Amino acid sequence: MNLFFNTDATSLSPIALFIQADWIVKIVMLGLLLASIWTWAIIIGFLMRLGKIRKGVKRFERDFWKAEDIDAFYRIEGENKLPTARVFAAGVKEWRRSTVGGTIDRDGTRERLATAMGAAVAGEIDELSDGLNVLATVGSVAPFVGLFGTVWGIMHSFTEIAAKQNSSLAAVGPGIAEALFATAIGLFAAIPAVIAYNRFSHGINRIEARLHRFADGFHATLSRQLEAEGKR
């Protein structure tokens, strides 16, 4: 703990490296630290959100396939904010619009139902994916920003060497350590962002596949109802 907070000029603690760094390197370090904090806020938010959605979607689908009356189920769950519920609502609304008249175009109704629910799935996935672009940006850019801070810091160290005409390790070591610390912070911000982006992308892809399966199943149910009404 003392090593971490030691601010002595000869110390290699993170606090000391930051304090002794060039002002441009300090800006780079602060920017990367803020990016890291932002990244972890997004990660925690995504973890909580995806966990809640998975549980809610599973419950909704279980209740839906047990329901005997679609209209009654819609009155109960029609305003639910779950992705599956919104896909279901889009299907019900399109069904009501397409079957309101006396003559029903069965093929046209099927196409419109598929389009309406497909658009609802795409909209839900777009909303779920909001924030992933930040993780992708941090994961790809942070190492290069840290590298810029390192290059600048090493350039500054060599300038100090030329001014002092002293190239001993004791003289150049702290400056190079400060520069390399910027790269370390860049990696500290980038690695969690890349891992989280890949994991969350996989999780969202699974939710998308589940929404498509639900939409296909609901579409089949409505298609059977269309055929039943056509035989009357």
PDB file of C-alpha atoms in Angstrom:
ATOM      1  CA  MET A   1       0.000   0.000   0.000  1.00  0.00           C
ATOM      2  CA  ASN A   2       2.861   2.394   0.815  1.00  0.00           C
ATOM      3  CA  LEU A   3       4.437   1.576  -2.528  1.00  0.00           C
ATOM      4  CA  PHE A   4       1.260   2.577  -4.336  1.00  0.00           C
ATOM      5  CA  PHE A   5       0.895   5.960  -2.627  1.00  0.00           C
ATOM      6  CA  ASN A   6       4.617   6.785  -2.333  1.00  0.00           C
ATOM      7  CA  THR A   7       5.267  10.099  -4.118  1.00  0.00           C
ATOM      8  CA  ASP A   8       9.040  10.191  -3.684  1.00  0.00           C
ATOM      9  CA  ALA A   9      10.906  11.201  -6.845  1.00  0.00           C
ATOM     10  CA  THR A  10      12.733   7.870  -6.958  1.00  0.00           C
ATOM     11  CA  SER A  11       9.591   5.821  -6.399  1.00  0.00           C
ATOM     12  CA  LEU A  12       7.907   3.837  -9.185  1.00  0.00           C
ATOM     13  CA  SER A  13       4.473   3.955  -7.539  1.00  0.00           C
ATOM     14  CA  PRO A  14       1.565   4.887  -9.873  1.00  0.00           C
ATOM     15  CA  ILE A  15       0.932   8.140  -7.988  1.00  0.00           C
ATOM     16  CA  ALA A  16       4.574   9.172  -8.214  1.00  0.00           C
ATOM     17  CA  LEU A  17       4.764   8.261 -11.912  1.00  0.00           C
ATOM     18  CA  PHE A  18       1.718  10.396 -12.613  1.00  0.00           C
ATOM     19  CA  ILE A  19       2.926  13.390 -10.609  1.00  0.00           C
ATOM     20  CA  GLN A  20       6.379  13.347 -12.209  1.00  0.00           C
ATOM     21  CA  ALA A  21       5.090  12.880 -15.779  1.00  0.00           C
ATOM     22  CA  ASP A  22       5.096  15.546 -18.476  1.00  0.00           C
ATOM     23  CA  TRP A  23       1.835  17.506 -18.697  1.00  0.00           C
ATOM     24  CA  ILE A  24       0.888  15.959 -22.047  1.00  0.00           C
ATOM     25  CA  VAL A  25       1.471  12.489 -20.628  1.00  0.00           C
ATOM     26  CA  LYS A  26      -0.667  13.474 -17.624  1.00  0.00           C
ATOM     27  CA  ILE A  27      -3.517  14.445 -19.976  1.00  0.00           C
ATOM     28  CA  VAL A  28      -3.186  11.086 -21.741  1.00  0.00           C
ATOM     29  CA  MET A  29      -3.240   9.221 -18.415  1.00  0.00           C
ATOM     30  CA  LEU A  30      -6.273  11.127 -17.150  1.00  0.00           C
ATOM     31  CA  GLY A  31      -8.129  10.550 -20.423  1.00  0.00           C
ATOM     32  CA  LEU A  32      -7.418   6.826 -20.272  1.00  0.00           C
ATOM     33  CA  LEU A  33      -8.491   6.626 -16.630  1.00  0.00           C
ATOM     34  CA  LEU A  34     -11.769   8.356 -17.474  1.00  0.00           C
ATOM     35  CA  ALA A  35     -12.246   5.963 -20.403  1.00  0.00           C
ATOM     36  CA  SER A  36     -11.626   3.044 -18.032  1.00  0.00           C
ATOM     37  CA  ILE A  37     -14.215   4.344 -15.551  1.00  0.00           C
ATOM     38  CA  TRP A  38     -16.725   4.858 -18.379  1.00  0.00           C
ATOM     39  CA  THR A  39     -16.007   1.352 -19.655  1.00  0.00           C
ATOM     40  CA  TRP A  40     -16.634  -0.249 -16.265  1.00  0.00           C
ATOM     41  CA  ALA A  41     -19.851   1.735 -15.845  1.00  0.00           C
ATOM     42  CA  ILE A  42     -21.077   0.371 -19.195  1.00  0.00           C
ATOM     43  CA  ILE A  43     -19.951  -3.164 -18.293  1.00  0.00           C
ATOM     44  CA  ILE A  44     -21.799  -3.143 -14.971  1.00  0.00           C
ATOM     45  CA  GLY A  45     -24.893  -1.639 -16.594  1.00  0.00           C
ATOM     46  CA  PHE A  46     -24.880  -4.246 -19.368  1.00  0.00           C
ATOM     47  CA  LEU A  47     -24.434  -7.119 -16.920  1.00  0.00           C
ATOM     48  CA  MET A  48     -27.445  -6.023 -14.890  1.00  0.00           C
ATOM     49  CA  ARG A  49     -29.546  -5.235 -17.966  1.00  0.00           C
ATOM     50  CA  LEU A  50     -28.863  -8.455 -19.870  1.00  0.00           C
ATOM     51  CA  GLY A  51     -29.409 -10.569 -16.768  1.00  0.00           C
ATOM     52  CA  LYS A  52     -32.777  -8.919 -16.162  1.00  0.00           C
ATOM     53  CA  ILE A  53     -33.802  -9.283 -19.811  1.00  0.00           C
ATOM     54  CA  ARG A  54     -32.873 -12.982 -19.957  1.00  0.00           C
ATOM     55  CA  LYS A  55     -35.017 -13.751 -16.905  1.00  0.00           C
ATOM     56  CA  GLY A  56     -37.895 -11.613 -18.162  1.00  0.00           C
ATOM     57  CA  VAL A  57     -37.854 -13.102 -21.666  1.00  0.00           C
ATOM     58  CA  LYS A  58     -37.865 -16.643 -20.289  1.00  0.00           C
ATOM     59  CA  ARG A  59     -40.830 -15.850 -18.030  1.00  0.00           C
ATOM     60  CA  PHE A  60     -42.744 -14.080 -20.818  1.00  0.00           C
ATOM     61  CA  GLU A  61     -42.308 -16.942 -23.272  1.00  0.00           C
ATOM     62  CA  ARG A  62     -43.362 -19.499 -20.658  1.00  0.00           C
ATOM     63  CA  ASP A  63     -46.525 -17.533 -19.877  1.00  0.00           C
ATOM     64  CA  PHE A  64     -47.275 -16.884 -23.557  1.00  0.00           C
ATOM     65  CA  TRP A  65     -47.131 -20.504 -24.661  1.00  0.00           C
ATOM     66  CA  LYS A  66     -49.343 -21.458 -21.721  1.00  0.00           C
ATOM     67  CA  ALA A  67     -51.943 -18.801 -22.591  1.00  0.00           C
ATOM     68  CA  GLU A  68     -55.097 -20.033 -24.316  1.00  0.00           C
ATOM     69  CA  ASP A  69     -56.432 -16.606 -25.360  1.00  0.00           C
ATOM     70  CA  ILE A  70     -54.018 -14.319 -27.237  1.00  0.00           C
ATOM     71  CA  ASP A  71     -56.263 -11.266 -26.877  1.00  0.00           C
ATOM     72  CA  ALA A  72     -56.544 -11.739 -23.122  1.00  0.00           C
ATOM     73  CA  PHE A  73     -52.792 -12.222 -22.856  1.00  0.00           C
ATOM     74  CA  TYR A  74     -52.248  -9.055 -24.903  1.00  0.00           C
ATOM     75  CA  ARG A  75     -54.451  -7.047 -22.546  1.00  0.00           C
ATOM     76  CA  ILE A  76     -52.224  -8.156 -19.669  1.00  0.00           C
ATOM     77  CA  GLU A  77     -48.775  -8.021 -21.295  1.00  0.00           C
ATOM     78  CA  GLY A  78     -49.297  -5.632 -24.219  1.00  0.00           C
ATOM     79  CA  GLU A  79     -47.561  -2.716 -22.491  1.00  0.00           C
ATOM     80  CA  ASN A  80     -44.653  -4.782 -21.170  1.00  0.00           C
ATOM     81  CA  LYS A  81     -41.243  -3.292 -22.078  1.00  0.00           C
ATOM     82  CA  LEU A  82     -39.459  -6.613 -22.558  1.00  0.00           C
ATOM     83  CA  PRO A  83     -38.078  -7.195 -26.067  1.00  0.00           C
ATOM     84  CA  THR A  84     -40.217 -10.319 -26.539  1.00  0.00           C
ATOM     85  CA  ALA A  85     -43.323  -8.460 -25.401  1.00  0.00           C
ATOM     86  CA  ARG A  86     -42.688  -5.691 -27.919  1.00  0.00           C
ATOM     87  CA  VAL A  87     -42.266  -8.217 -30.736  1.00  0.00           C
ATOM     88  CA  PHE A  88     -45.502  -9.856 -29.596  1.00  0.00           C
ATOM     89  CA  ALA A  89     -47.281  -6.485 -29.505  1.00  0.00           C
ATOM     90  CA  ALA A  90     -46.062  -5.641 -33.020  1.00  0.00           C
ATOM     91  CA  GLY A  91     -47.484  -8.940 -34.272  1.00  0.00           C
ATOM     92  CA  VAL A  92     -50.853  -8.440 -32.561  1.00  0.00           C
ATOM     93  CA  LYS A  93     -51.213  -4.868 -33.849  1.00  0.00           C
ATOM     94  CA  GLU A  94     -50.425  -5.915 -37.424  1.00  0.00           C
ATOM     95  CA  TRP A  95     -52.810  -8.859 -37.108  1.00  0.00           C
ATOM     96  CA  ARG A  96     -55.635  -6.574 -36.027  1.00  0.00           C
ATOM     97  CA  ARG A  97     -54.959  -4.091 -38.835  1.00  0.00           C
ATOM     98  CA  SER A  98     -54.818  -6.837 -41.465  1.00  0.00           C
ATOM     99  CA  THR A  99     -57.938  -8.704 -40.332  1.00  0.00           C
ATOM    100  CA  VAL A 100     -60.213  -5.759 -39.577  1.00  0.00           C
ATOM    101  CA  GLY A 101     -62.002  -5.912 -42.954  1.00  0.00           C
ATOM    102  CA  GLY A 102     -64.442  -8.451 -44.276  1.00  0.00           C
ATOM    103  CA  THR A 103     -62.074 -10.017 -46.830  1.00  0.00           C
ATOM    104  CA  ILE A 104     -58.679 -11.138 -45.580  1.00  0.00           C
ATOM    105  CA  ASP A 105     -55.639 -11.421 -47.834  1.00  0.00           C
ATOM    106  CA  ARG A 106     -53.989 -14.386 -46.161  1.00  0.00           C
ATOM    107  CA  ASP A 107     -50.692 -14.259 -48.063  1.00  0.00           C
ATOM    108  CA  GLY A 108     -50.409 -10.485 -47.654  1.00  0.00           C
ATOM    109  CA  THR A 109     -51.234 -10.772 -43.961  1.00  0.00           C
ATOM    110  CA  ARG A 110     -48.494 -13.360 -43.456  1.00  0.00           C
ATOM    111  CA  GLU A 111     -45.953 -11.132 -45.192  1.00  0.00           C
ATOM    112  CA  ARG A 112     -46.950  -8.079 -43.190  1.00  0.00           C
ATOM    113  CA  LEU A 113     -46.808 -10.030 -39.934  1.00  0.00           C
ATOM    114  CA  ALA A 114     -43.308 -11.257 -40.742  1.00  0.00           C
ATOM    115  CA  THR A 115     -42.195  -7.753 -41.688  1.00  0.00           C
ATOM    116  CA  ALA A 116     -43.707  -6.122 -38.591  1.00  0.00           C
ATOM    117  CA  MET A 117     -42.179  -8.603 -36.161  1.00  0.00           C
ATOM    118  CA  GLY A 118     -38.847  -8.646 -37.997  1.00  0.00           C
ATOM    119  CA  ALA A 119     -38.691  -4.855 -37.736  1.00  0.00           C
ATOM    120  CA  ALA A 120     -39.549  -5.080 -34.035  1.00  0.00           C
ATOM    121  CA  VAL A 121     -36.717  -7.584 -33.473  1.00  0.00           C
ATOM    122  CA  ALA A 122     -34.248  -5.320 -35.304  1.00  0.00           C
ATOM    123  CA  GLY A 123     -35.347  -2.311 -33.251  1.00  0.00           C
ATOM    124  CA  GLU A 124     -34.950  -4.183 -29.982  1.00  0.00           C
ATOM    125  CA  ILE A 125     -31.459  -5.390 -30.911  1.00  0.00           C
ATOM    126  CA  ASP A 126     -30.426  -1.875 -31.932  1.00  0.00           C
ATOM    127  CA  GLU A 127     -31.586  -0.594 -28.551  1.00  0.00           C
ATOM    128  CA  LEU A 128     -29.821  -3.406 -26.689  1.00  0.00           C
ATOM    129  CA  SER A 129     -26.588  -2.776 -28.602  1.00  0.00           C
ATOM    130  CA  ASP A 130     -26.464   0.884 -27.591  1.00  0.00           C
ATOM    131  CA  GLY A 131     -23.203   1.350 -25.696  1.00  0.00           C
ATOM    132  CA  LEU A 132     -21.289  -1.473 -27.339  1.00  0.00           C
ATOM    133  CA  ASN A 133     -19.742   1.033 -29.752  1.00  0.00           C
ATOM    134  CA  VAL A 134     -18.107   2.746 -26.767  1.00  0.00           C
ATOM    135  CA  LEU A 135     -16.537  -0.541 -25.657  1.00  0.00           C
ATOM    136  CA  ALA A 136     -15.332  -1.222 -29.187  1.00  0.00           C
ATOM    137  CA  THR A 137     -13.852   2.270 -29.467  1.00  0.00           C
ATOM    138  CA  VAL A 138     -12.067   2.104 -26.118  1.00  0.00           C
ATOM    139  CA  GLY A 139     -10.806  -1.392 -26.839  1.00  0.00           C
ATOM    140  CA  SER A 140      -9.299  -0.417 -30.190  1.00  0.00           C
ATOM    141  CA  VAL A 141      -8.124   3.148 -29.480  1.00  0.00           C
ATOM    142  CA  ALA A 142      -6.907   3.087 -25.850  1.00  0.00           C
ATOM    143  CA  PRO A 143      -3.671   1.126 -26.536  1.00  0.00           C
ATOM    144  CA  PHE A 144      -2.673   3.606 -29.241  1.00  0.00           C
ATOM    145  CA  VAL A 145      -3.477   6.592 -27.027  1.00  0.00           C
ATOM    146  CA  GLY A 146      -1.326   5.026 -24.307  1.00  0.00           C
ATOM    147  CA  LEU A 147       1.410   4.408 -26.876  1.00  0.00           C
ATOM    148  CA  PHE A 148       1.270   8.060 -27.886  1.00  0.00           C
ATOM    149  CA  GLY A 149       1.798   9.023 -24.236  1.00  0.00           C
ATOM    150  CA  THR A 150       4.723   6.606 -24.048  1.00  0.00           C
ATOM    151  CA  VAL A 151       6.380   7.964 -27.190  1.00  0.00           C
ATOM    152  CA  TRP A 152       5.926  11.535 -26.011  1.00  0.00           C
ATOM    153  CA  GLY A 153       7.292  10.698 -22.576  1.00  0.00           C
ATOM    154  CA  ILE A 154      10.372   8.976 -24.012  1.00  0.00           C
ATOM    155  CA  MET A 155      10.988  11.935 -26.302  1.00  0.00           C
ATOM    156  CA  HIS A 156      10.791  14.197 -23.258  1.00  0.00           C
ATOM    157  CA  SER A 157      13.221  11.916 -21.392  1.00  0.00           C
ATOM    158  CA  PHE A 158      15.761  12.092 -24.218  1.00  0.00           C
ATOM    159  CA  THR A 159      15.411  15.866 -24.235  1.00  0.00           C
ATOM    160  CA  GLU A 160      16.210  15.872 -20.521  1.00  0.00           C
ATOM    161  CA  ILE A 161      19.224  13.623 -21.169  1.00  0.00           C
ATOM    162  CA  ALA A 162      20.528  16.040 -23.775  1.00  0.00           C
ATOM    163  CA  ALA A 163      19.993  19.021 -21.484  1.00  0.00           C
ATOM    164  CA  LYS A 164      21.648  17.424 -18.449  1.00  0.00           C
ATOM    165  CA  GLN A 165      24.226  15.477 -20.486  1.00  0.00           C
ATOM    166  CA  ASN A 166      23.696  12.545 -18.177  1.00  0.00           C
ATOM    167  CA  SER A 167      22.651   9.192 -19.622  1.00  0.00           C
ATOM    168  CA  SER A 168      22.954   7.071 -16.486  1.00  0.00           C
ATOM    169  CA  LEU A 169      20.111   4.693 -15.655  1.00  0.00           C
ATOM    170  CA  ALA A 170      19.359   6.620 -12.472  1.00  0.00           C
ATOM    171  CA  ALA A 171      18.791   9.744 -14.535  1.00  0.00           C
ATOM    172  CA  VAL A 172      16.737   8.311 -17.414  1.00  0.00           C
ATOM    173  CA  GLY A 173      14.933   5.477 -15.571  1.00  0.00           C
ATOM    174  CA  PRO A 174      12.147   7.500 -13.928  1.00  0.00           C
ATOM    175  CA  GLY A 175      11.306   9.355 -17.150  1.00  0.00           C
ATOM    176  CA  ILE A 176      11.075   6.144 -19.181  1.00  0.00           C
ATOM    177  CA  ALA A 177       9.030   4.489 -16.427  1.00  0.00           C
ATOM    178  CA  GLU A 178       6.567   7.405 -16.516  1.00  0.00           C
ATOM    179  CA  ALA A 179       6.272   7.022 -20.276  1.00  0.00           C
ATOM    180  CA  LEU A 180       5.692   3.271 -20.134  1.00  0.00           C
ATOM    181  CA  PHE A 181       3.081   3.774 -17.420  1.00  0.00           C
ATOM    182  CA  ALA A 182       0.888   5.499 -20.029  1.00  0.00           C
ATOM    183  CA  THR A 183       0.901   2.340 -22.155  1.00  0.00           C
ATOM    184  CA  ALA A 184       0.038   0.276 -19.071  1.00  0.00           C
ATOM    185  CA  ILE A 185      -2.995   2.484 -18.383  1.00  0.00           C
ATOM    186  CA  GLY A 186      -4.027   2.178 -22.038  1.00  0.00           C
ATOM    187  CA  LEU A 187      -3.965  -1.611 -21.777  1.00  0.00           C
ATOM    188  CA  PHE A 188      -5.774  -1.435 -18.427  1.00  0.00           C
ATOM    189  CA  ALA A 189      -8.620   0.414 -20.180  1.00  0.00           C
ATOM    190  CA  ALA A 190      -8.588  -1.628 -23.400  1.00  0.00           C
ATOM    191  CA  ILE A 191      -8.437  -5.230 -22.168  1.00  0.00           C
ATOM    192  CA  PRO A 192     -11.710  -5.199 -20.140  1.00  0.00           C
ATOM    193  CA  ALA A 193     -13.411  -3.278 -22.960  1.00  0.00           C
ATOM    194  CA  VAL A 194     -12.450  -5.887 -25.578  1.00  0.00           C
ATOM    195  CA  ILE A 195     -13.428  -8.838 -23.371  1.00  0.00           C
ATOM    196  CA  ALA A 196     -16.744  -7.227 -22.416  1.00  0.00           C
ATOM    197  CA  TYR A 197     -17.520  -6.277 -26.035  1.00  0.00           C
ATOM    198  CA  ASN A 198     -17.046  -9.856 -27.211  1.00  0.00           C
ATOM    199  CA  ARG A 199     -19.071 -11.344 -24.358  1.00  0.00           C
ATOM    200  CA  PHE A 200     -21.927  -8.843 -24.649  1.00  0.00           C
ATOM    201  CA  SER A 201     -22.031  -9.211 -28.439  1.00  0.00           C
ATOM    202  CA  HIS A 202     -22.408 -12.950 -27.964  1.00  0.00           C
ATOM    203  CA  GLY A 203     -25.141 -12.405 -25.378  1.00  0.00           C
ATOM    204  CA  ILE A 204     -27.049 -10.007 -27.637  1.00  0.00           C
ATOM    205  CA  ASN A 205     -26.748 -12.427 -30.565  1.00  0.00           C
ATOM    206  CA  ARG A 206     -28.313 -15.128 -28.399  1.00  0.00           C
ATOM    207  CA  ILE A 207     -31.175 -12.801 -27.437  1.00  0.00           C
ATOM    208  CA  GLU A 208     -31.670 -11.900 -31.107  1.00  0.00           C
ATOM    209  CA  ALA A 209     -31.858 -15.584 -32.038  1.00  0.00           C
ATOM    210  CA  ARG A 210     -34.389 -16.139 -29.271  1.00  0.00           C
ATOM    211  CA  LEU A 211     -36.515 -13.217 -30.449  1.00  0.00           C
ATOM    212  CA  HIS A 212     -36.499 -14.582 -34.003  1.00  0.00           C
ATOM    213  CA  ARG A 213     -37.552 -18.020 -32.743  1.00  0.00           C
ATOM    214  CA  PHE A 214     -40.394 -16.454 -30.772  1.00  0.00           C
ATOM    215  CA  ALA A 215     -41.464 -14.362 -33.777  1.00  0.00           C
ATOM    216  CA  ASP A 216     -41.434 -17.449 -36.015  1.00  0.00           C
ATOM    217  CA  GLY A 217     -43.482 -19.422 -33.522  1.00  0.00           C
ATOM    218  CA  PHE A 218     -46.020 -16.624 -33.088  1.00  0.00           C
ATOM    219  CA  HIS A 219     -46.176 -16.159 -36.861  1.00  0.00           C
ATOM    220  CA  ALA A 220     -46.960 -19.873 -37.261  1.00  0.00           C
ATOM    221  CA  THR A 221     -49.713 -19.595 -34.647  1.00  0.00           C
ATOM    222  CA  LEU A 222     -51.323 -16.662 -36.449  1.00  0.00           C
ATOM    223  CA  SER A 223     -50.954 -18.418 -39.818  1.00  0.00           C
ATOM    224  CA  ARG A 224     -52.880 -21.406 -38.493  1.00  0.00           C
ATOM    225  CA  GLN A 225     -55.557 -19.053 -37.240  1.00  0.00           C
ATOM    226  CA  LEU A 226     -55.746 -17.476 -40.708  1.00  0.00           C
ATOM    227  CA  GLU A 227     -56.252 -20.879 -42.283  1.00  0.00           C
ATOM    228  CA  ALA A 228     -58.933 -21.755 -39.734  1.00  0.00           C
ATOM    229  CA  GLU A 229     -60.824 -18.541 -40.441  1.00  0.00           C
ATOM    230  CA  GLY A 230     -60.528 -19.101 -44.185  1.00  0.00           C
ATOM    231  CA  LYS A 231     -62.312 -22.466 -43.892  1.00  0.00           C
ATOM    232  CA  ARG A 232     -65.305 -20.975 -42.109  1.00  0.00           C
TER     233      ARG A 232
END
